[in-house]
Coordinates of C-alpha atoms and ligand atoms in Angstrom, one line a residue:
M1 CA 157.7 150.9 98.4
I2 CA 158.4 147.8 100.5
D3 CA 157.7 144.6 98.6
F4 CA 156.5 141.5 100.4
N5 CA 159.2 139.4 98.8
V6 CA 162.3 140.0 96.6
P7 CA 163.9 136.8 95.3
P8 CA 167.3 136.3 96.9
Y9 CA 170.4 137.2 94.8
V10 CA 173.9 136.9 96.3
G11 CA 176.2 137.8 93.4
N12 CA 177.7 134.6 91.9
E13 CA 174.6 133.3 90.2
L14 CA 175.4 134.5 86.7
T15 CA 179.0 133.3 86.9
Y16 CA 177.9 129.8 87.8
I17 CA 175.1 129.8 85.2
R18 CA 177.8 130.7 82.6
Q19 CA 180.0 127.9 83.9
A20 CA 177.1 125.4 83.5
I21 CA 176.7 126.6 79.9
E22 CA 180.5 126.3 79.3
N23 CA 180.5 122.8 80.9
R24 CA 178.1 121.9 78.0
K25 CA 175.8 120.6 80.7
I26 CA 172.5 122.4 80.7
C27 CA 170.3 119.4 81.3
G28 CA 170.0 117.8 84.7
D29 CA 172.5 116.0 87.0
G30 CA 175.6 118.1 86.0
E31 CA 178.3 119.5 88.2
F32 CA 176.1 122.0 90.0
T33 CA 173.3 119.5 90.6
K34 CA 175.9 117.3 92.2
R35 CA 177.3 120.1 94.4
C36 CA 173.8 121.1 95.5
S37 CA 172.8 117.5 96.4
A38 CA 176.0 116.8 98.2
W39 CA 175.6 120.1 100.2
L40 CA 172.0 119.1 101.1
T41 CA 173.0 115.6 102.2
K42 CA 175.7 117.0 104.5
R43 CA 173.9 120.0 105.8
F44 CA 170.6 118.2 106.5
G45 CA 172.3 115.1 107.7
C46 CA 170.0 113.1 105.5
D47 CA 171.0 109.9 103.6
H48 CA 169.9 111.0 100.1
A49 CA 169.0 114.2 98.4
L50 CA 167.6 114.6 94.9
L51 CA 167.0 118.0 93.3
T52 CA 163.6 118.2 91.7
T53 CA 161.8 120.7 89.4
S54 CA 159.7 122.1 92.3
G55 CA 158.6 121.5 95.8
T56 CA 155.3 120.3 94.3
T57 CA 157.1 117.6 92.3
A58 CA 159.1 116.6 95.4
L59 CA 155.8 116.1 97.2
E60 CA 154.4 114.1 94.2
M61 CA 157.4 111.8 94.3
A62 CA 157.0 111.4 98.1
A63 CA 153.3 110.5 97.6
R64 CA 154.2 107.9 95.0
L65 CA 156.9 106.5 97.3
C66 CA 154.3 106.0 100.0
D67 CA 152.8 103.3 97.7
L68 CA 149.1 104.2 98.3
Q69 CA 146.1 102.4 97.0
P70 CA 143.0 104.3 95.8
G71 CA 140.9 105.1 98.9
D72 CA 143.8 105.1 101.3
E73 CA 143.8 108.0 103.7
V74 CA 146.5 110.6 104.4
I75 CA 146.4 112.9 107.3
M76 CA 147.6 116.5 107.0
P77 CA 146.7 120.1 108.2
S78 CA 144.2 122.1 106.2
F79 CA 146.2 125.3 106.7
T80 CA 148.7 124.6 103.9
F81 CA 149.4 125.1 100.2
S82 CA 147.3 123.2 97.6
S83 CA 150.4 121.2 96.5
T84 CA 150.6 119.4 99.9
A85 CA 147.2 117.8 99.2
N86 CA 147.3 117.6 95.4
A87 CA 150.3 115.3 95.5
F88 CA 148.3 112.7 97.4
V89 CA 145.0 113.3 95.5
Q90 CA 147.0 112.5 92.4
V91 CA 147.7 108.9 93.6
G92 CA 144.0 108.4 94.6
A93 CA 144.2 109.1 98.3
R94 CA 141.5 110.7 100.5
I95 CA 142.7 113.7 102.4
V96 CA 141.9 113.8 106.1
F97 CA 142.4 117.2 107.5
V98 CA 143.3 117.7 111.2
D99 CA 143.2 121.0 113.1
I100 CA 146.2 123.1 113.8
R101 CA 147.8 124.5 117.0
P102 CA 147.2 128.2 117.3
D103 CA 150.7 128.9 118.6
T104 CA 152.7 127.6 115.6
M105 CA 149.9 127.1 113.0
N106 CA 151.2 123.5 112.7
I107 CA 149.2 120.3 112.8
D108 CA 148.1 119.6 116.3
E109 CA 149.9 116.3 117.2
K110 CA 147.3 115.6 119.9
K111 CA 144.5 115.5 117.4
I112 CA 146.2 113.1 114.9
E113 CA 145.3 109.8 116.5
H114 CA 141.6 110.5 116.5
A115 CA 141.8 110.8 112.7
I116 CA 143.4 107.4 112.1
T117 CA 141.3 104.7 110.6
D118 CA 142.2 101.3 109.1
R119 CA 142.7 103.1 105.7
T120 CA 145.2 105.6 107.0
R121 CA 148.7 105.1 105.4
A122 CA 150.6 108.4 106.0
I123 CA 150.9 111.6 108.0
V124 CA 152.0 114.7 106.2
V125 CA 153.4 117.5 108.3
V126 CA 154.0 121.1 107.3
H127 CA 156.6 123.0 109.3
Y128 CA 154.8 126.3 108.9
A129 CA 157.1 129.4 108.8
G130 CA 160.1 127.1 109.4
V131 CA 159.0 126.3 112.9
A132 CA 159.0 122.5 113.6
C133 CA 156.0 120.3 114.2
A134 CA 156.2 118.1 117.3
M135 CA 158.2 115.4 115.5
D136 CA 158.9 113.1 118.5
E137 CA 155.2 112.7 119.2
I138 CA 154.4 112.4 115.5
M139 CA 157.0 109.8 114.7
E140 CA 155.9 107.8 117.7
I141 CA 152.3 107.8 116.5
A142 CA 153.4 106.8 113.0
R143 CA 155.5 103.9 114.2
R144 CA 152.8 102.7 116.5
H145 CA 150.3 102.6 113.6
G146 CA 152.7 101.7 110.8
L147 CA 152.3 105.0 108.9
K148 CA 154.7 106.8 106.6
V149 CA 155.7 110.4 107.5
V150 CA 156.2 113.0 104.8
E151 CA 157.6 116.4 105.9
D152 CA 156.6 119.3 103.7
A153 CA 159.7 121.3 104.6
A154 CA 159.2 124.0 101.9
H155 CA 159.5 126.7 104.5
A156 CA 162.1 125.0 106.6
P157 CA 165.7 124.8 105.2
L158 CA 168.3 125.3 108.1
A159 CA 165.6 125.1 110.8
T160 CA 166.0 122.4 113.3
Y161 CA 164.0 120.3 115.8
K162 CA 166.1 119.1 118.8
G163 CA 169.2 119.6 116.7
R164 CA 167.9 117.7 113.7
A165 CA 167.3 119.4 110.3
L166 CA 163.7 119.7 109.3
G167 CA 163.1 117.5 106.3
S168 CA 165.5 114.8 107.6
I169 CA 163.3 113.2 110.3
G170 CA 160.3 111.6 108.4
D171 CA 160.6 109.0 105.6
F172 CA 160.6 111.8 103.0
G173 CA 161.4 115.5 103.2
C174 CA 160.2 117.9 100.5
L175 CA 162.0 121.2 100.0
S176 CA 161.1 124.1 97.7
F177 CA 163.5 126.5 96.0
H178 CA 160.8 128.7 94.5
E179 CA 161.6 132.4 94.5
T180 CA 159.5 133.0 97.6
K181 CA 161.5 130.6 99.7
N182 CA 164.7 131.3 101.7
Y183 CA 167.0 129.8 99.0
S184 CA 166.0 129.8 95.4
M185 CA 166.6 128.6 91.9
G186 CA 163.4 130.3 90.5
E187 CA 161.5 127.1 90.3
G188 CA 162.9 124.0 92.0
G189 CA 163.0 121.8 95.0
A190 CA 164.5 118.7 96.5
L191 CA 163.4 115.3 97.8
L192 CA 165.2 114.1 100.9
I193 CA 165.1 110.4 101.7
N194 CA 165.7 109.4 105.3
R195 CA 165.5 106.3 107.6
G196 CA 162.3 107.7 109.1
T197 CA 160.0 104.8 109.6
H198 CA 161.8 102.6 107.1
E199 CA 162.4 99.4 109.1
T200 CA 165.7 98.6 107.6
E201 CA 168.5 100.3 105.7
A202 CA 167.7 98.1 102.7
Q203 CA 164.2 99.4 102.7
E204 CA 165.4 103.0 102.7
T205 CA 167.8 102.2 99.9
A206 CA 165.0 100.7 97.9
S207 CA 163.0 104.0 98.3
F208 CA 166.0 105.9 97.1
E209 CA 166.4 103.7 94.0
K210 CA 162.8 104.0 93.3
A211 CA 163.0 107.7 93.6
E212 CA 165.9 107.9 91.2
I213 CA 164.1 105.9 88.6
M214 CA 160.9 107.9 89.0
R215 CA 162.9 111.1 88.5
E216 CA 164.5 109.7 85.3
K217 CA 161.3 109.0 83.4
G218 CA 161.0 105.5 84.8
T219 CA 164.4 104.4 83.6
D220 CA 167.5 103.2 85.5
R221 CA 169.6 105.9 83.7
S222 CA 171.2 107.0 87.1
K223 CA 172.6 103.5 87.7
F224 CA 173.8 103.5 84.1
M225 CA 175.6 106.8 84.5
R226 CA 177.4 105.4 87.6
G227 CA 178.4 102.3 85.6
Q228 CA 176.3 100.0 87.7
V229 CA 174.4 98.6 84.7
D230 CA 175.6 98.4 81.1
K231 CA 172.4 99.7 79.5
Y232 CA 169.4 101.6 80.7
T233 CA 165.8 100.8 80.2
W234 CA 162.2 101.5 81.3
V235 CA 161.8 99.8 84.6
D236 CA 159.0 101.5 86.5
Y237 CA 156.6 104.4 86.6
G238 CA 158.3 107.8 86.2
S239 CA 158.3 111.3 84.9
S240 CA 160.7 114.1 84.3
Y241 CA 161.5 115.6 87.7
L242 CA 165.0 116.6 87.0
P243 CA 165.9 120.4 86.9
S244 CA 168.4 121.9 84.5
D245 CA 171.9 122.3 85.7
M246 CA 171.6 126.1 84.9
L247 CA 169.0 126.4 87.6
A248 CA 171.1 124.3 90.0
A249 CA 174.0 126.8 89.3
Y250 CA 171.7 129.6 90.6
L251 CA 170.9 127.5 93.6
W252 CA 174.6 126.7 94.3
A253 CA 175.4 130.4 94.6
Q254 CA 172.7 130.6 97.2
L255 CA 173.7 127.5 99.1
E256 CA 177.3 128.7 99.3
K257 CA 176.0 131.8 101.1
A258 CA 173.3 129.9 103.0
D259 CA 174.5 131.0 106.5
E260 CA 174.8 134.6 105.4
I261 CA 171.2 134.6 104.0
N262 CA 169.9 133.0 107.2
K263 CA 171.7 135.5 109.4
D264 CA 170.3 138.4 107.4
R265 CA 166.7 137.1 107.6
I266 CA 167.1 136.3 111.4
A267 CA 168.2 139.9 111.9
T268 CA 165.0 141.2 110.3
W269 CA 162.9 138.7 112.2
N270 CA 164.5 139.8 115.5
A271 CA 164.0 143.5 114.7
Y272 CA 160.3 142.9 114.0
Y273 CA 160.0 140.9 117.2
E274 CA 161.6 143.6 119.4
G275 CA 159.8 146.4 117.6
L276 CA 156.4 144.8 117.9
K277 CA 156.7 143.3 121.4
P278 CA 155.2 146.4 123.1
L279 CA 152.1 146.0 121.0
A280 CA 151.9 142.3 121.9
D281 CA 152.5 143.0 125.6
A282 CA 149.7 145.5 125.5
G283 CA 147.4 142.8 124.1
R284 CA 146.9 144.4 120.7
I285 CA 148.4 141.8 118.6
E286 CA 149.9 138.3 119.0
L287 CA 153.4 137.3 117.9
Q288 CA 154.8 134.0 116.6
T289 CA 156.0 131.5 119.2
V290 CA 158.9 129.1 118.7
P291 CA 158.5 126.1 121.0
E292 CA 161.5 124.9 123.1
G293 CA 163.9 122.7 121.1
C294 CA 163.0 124.4 117.8
V295 CA 165.4 126.7 116.0
H296 CA 163.6 128.6 113.2
N297 CA 165.0 130.0 110.0
A298 CA 163.1 133.3 109.7
H299 CA 161.2 132.1 106.7
M300 CA 158.3 134.3 107.8
F301 CA 157.3 136.9 110.3
W302 CA 153.6 136.7 111.1
I303 CA 151.4 138.6 113.5
K304 CA 147.8 137.9 114.5
C305 CA 145.2 140.7 114.5
A306 CA 142.0 140.5 116.6
D307 CA 139.9 139.2 113.7
L308 CA 139.4 139.2 110.0
Q309 CA 138.0 142.7 109.8
E310 CA 141.0 144.2 111.7
R311 CA 143.4 142.3 109.5
T312 CA 141.7 143.5 106.3
E313 CA 142.0 147.1 107.6
L314 CA 145.6 146.7 108.7
L315 CA 146.7 145.2 105.3
S316 CA 144.9 148.1 103.5
Y317 CA 146.4 150.7 105.8
L318 CA 149.9 149.3 105.1
R319 CA 149.2 149.1 101.4
D320 CA 148.3 152.8 101.4
R321 CA 151.8 153.4 102.8
Q322 CA 153.2 151.2 100.0
I323 CA 154.0 148.3 102.4
Y324 CA 153.0 145.0 101.0
A325 CA 152.0 142.7 103.9
V326 CA 149.8 139.8 103.0
F327 CA 147.5 137.1 104.4
H328 CA 148.2 133.4 103.9
Y329 CA 146.4 130.1 103.1
I330 CA 142.7 129.8 102.8
P331 CA 142.1 126.5 104.6
L332 CA 142.0 123.7 102.1
H333 CA 139.1 121.8 103.7
S334 CA 136.7 124.6 102.9
A335 CA 138.0 125.1 99.3
P336 CA 136.1 123.5 96.4
A337 CA 138.7 120.8 95.8
G338 CA 139.1 120.2 99.6
L339 CA 135.4 119.4 99.8
R340 CA 135.7 117.0 96.9
F341 CA 138.9 115.2 97.9
G342 CA 138.9 115.3 101.7
R343 CA 137.2 115.6 105.0
F344 CA 138.0 117.4 108.2
D345 CA 138.3 115.2 111.2
G346 CA 136.9 116.5 114.5
E347 CA 136.2 120.1 115.2
D348 CA 137.7 123.1 113.3
E349 CA 138.6 124.9 116.4
Y350 CA 141.5 126.9 115.2
T351 CA 142.2 126.4 111.4
T352 CA 139.6 128.8 110.0
R353 CA 139.6 131.3 112.9
E354 CA 143.4 131.6 113.3
S355 CA 144.1 131.7 109.5
E356 CA 141.7 134.7 109.2
R357 CA 143.7 136.7 111.8
L358 CA 147.2 136.0 110.4
A359 CA 149.2 138.6 108.5
R360 CA 152.7 138.2 107.1
L361 CA 155.2 141.1 107.0
P362 CA 157.7 141.8 104.3
L363 CA 160.7 139.6 104.8
Y364 CA 163.5 138.9 102.4
Y365 CA 167.3 138.8 102.1
H366 CA 168.6 142.4 102.3
L367 CA 165.5 144.0 103.6
T368 CA 167.1 147.2 104.9
A369 CA 167.0 148.4 108.6
E370 CA 165.2 151.5 107.4
D371 CA 162.5 149.4 105.7
R372 CA 162.0 147.3 108.8
A373 CA 161.7 150.4 111.0
Q374 CA 159.1 151.8 108.6
V375 CA 157.0 148.6 108.7
I376 CA 157.1 148.5 112.5
Q377 CA 156.2 152.2 112.8
A378 CA 153.3 151.8 110.4
I379 CA 151.8 149.0 112.4
K380 CA 152.2 151.0 115.6
D381 CA 150.5 154.0 114.0
F382 CA 147.7 151.8 112.9
Y383 CA 147.0 150.5 116.4
E384 CA 147.6 153.9 118.0
A385 CA 144.9 155.4 115.8
R386 CA 142.5 152.6 116.6
A387 CA 140.7 152.5 119.9
C388 CA 141.2 149.4 122.0
Ligands
LIG401 C1 156.0 126.7 98.3 C2 155.4 125.5 98.9 C3 155.1 124.3 98.2 C4 155.3 124.2 96.8 O1 156.6 124.4 96.3 P1 156.9 124.9 94.8 O2 158.3 124.8 94.7 O3 156.3 126.2 94.6 O4 156.2 123.9 93.9 C5 154.6 123.3 98.9 N1 154.2 123.4 100.2 C6 154.4 124.5 100.9 C7 154.1 124.6 102.4 C8 155.0 125.7 100.3 O5 155.1 126.8 101.0

C-alpha cells in the first residue's frame, strides 16, 4: 500500500519532547519555541516569527492585524482551504474571490485589480503547492491601492520567489505545521511579520507587539517576561494562540533536518516529473509548471487529467492498486459558506474547471524509490489501457 501522506519523523523528536518535559516547560514559549522562532526568523529572513497553534490561527491573527471593519472586502483565490476565508469572515469581512492561473493554480495577478472596490482592504495570496504567486506584481497593486497583503504560505516553507522566502514578502506570512505539511508538529503553525506594505519600521513593530498581545490572551505578558514592564495586564483583544513547548520540541527536530527533508521530497518530485514527462509530451496529462524566478519545495506533485471523469477513473484505478492519490479543494465560492460570505469577481474561467482535473500523487519524506516507480508505472498503465 502507498499512502498519500505519512507524517514526517526524523528521529530526534522523542528526545526533544522528553527534554521539554525535563525542562519543566510544557506550556508555550519555552526553550524549543524560542529555538524554532529564531530558526524561522533567520531562515525566512523575516523580522518576527511567532509559533501558533495552527496555520488556521496564524491566519486568524493576520486577519485581526489587518484591522478590518464589518463590510470591508478581502480578495483571495477560491481554490484554497476553508481556513484562508474563515479567518477573514470571522472579523466581518466579505470575501471577493478572483480566478486562478491554470499553470500554477495561484491567484491570477492580472485579475486582481478588476476586483478592487472602495471597500477593499487586503489581498490574500496562497502559494499553492509551494510555488510562488507573482509577488512583485501583487505587492505593486497593494501599494498603489493601500492594501494589506497576507501570504497563506501553509504549503511553502523553504520555497522562494526571486530569492526571497515565501511568507516573508507580504505584511503577514502564515505557515502550517500540520501533519500533512512539509515540516510538522502535529498541529501548529507560525505567523511571520514583515515590512511588507507597512510604511515605517515603527508600524511594523506595532503589528508585532499587537500580535504578541493577541497570542497571549490579550495581555502584555511577553513584555513582562522580557522585563520590559513590571506587571502584566489585559491590554487588548486576544486569545490563546500559543502552542505547547512539547509540540515545539517535535518541530525543532524537523527544522534541524529541514534541508534533508526538502532534498528527499525534491528527489521524489523530480522522479515523478521525469517518469511522467513522456505522458505529458504525448498530450495525455499536464504537469506542474514552476515559473522563472520561483524555487519550489516539493510540497506537492500534481497532474491534470483531461476532465473530471478521467480523474475519477484514474483515482479509482490507483486505489484498486492500493495507491492513494487524491483530488484537492472544492472551490470555496461554490460551497454553501462561500455563497453566503463571498462573491466571485469576473468570470470563473479556470477555478472550477482546472480544480476538477487536478490529482495529487503520494508525496512524503522517505517515500521509497520503489514506491515512486510503482506510482509512475500505474499511471502509465492507466493511460496505456485507455484509448486517446
Ligand atoms: C493546511 C492549510 C491551512 C491550515 O493550516 P492548519 O495548520 O491545518 O490549521 C491553511 N491554508 C492552506 C492553504 C493549507 O494548506
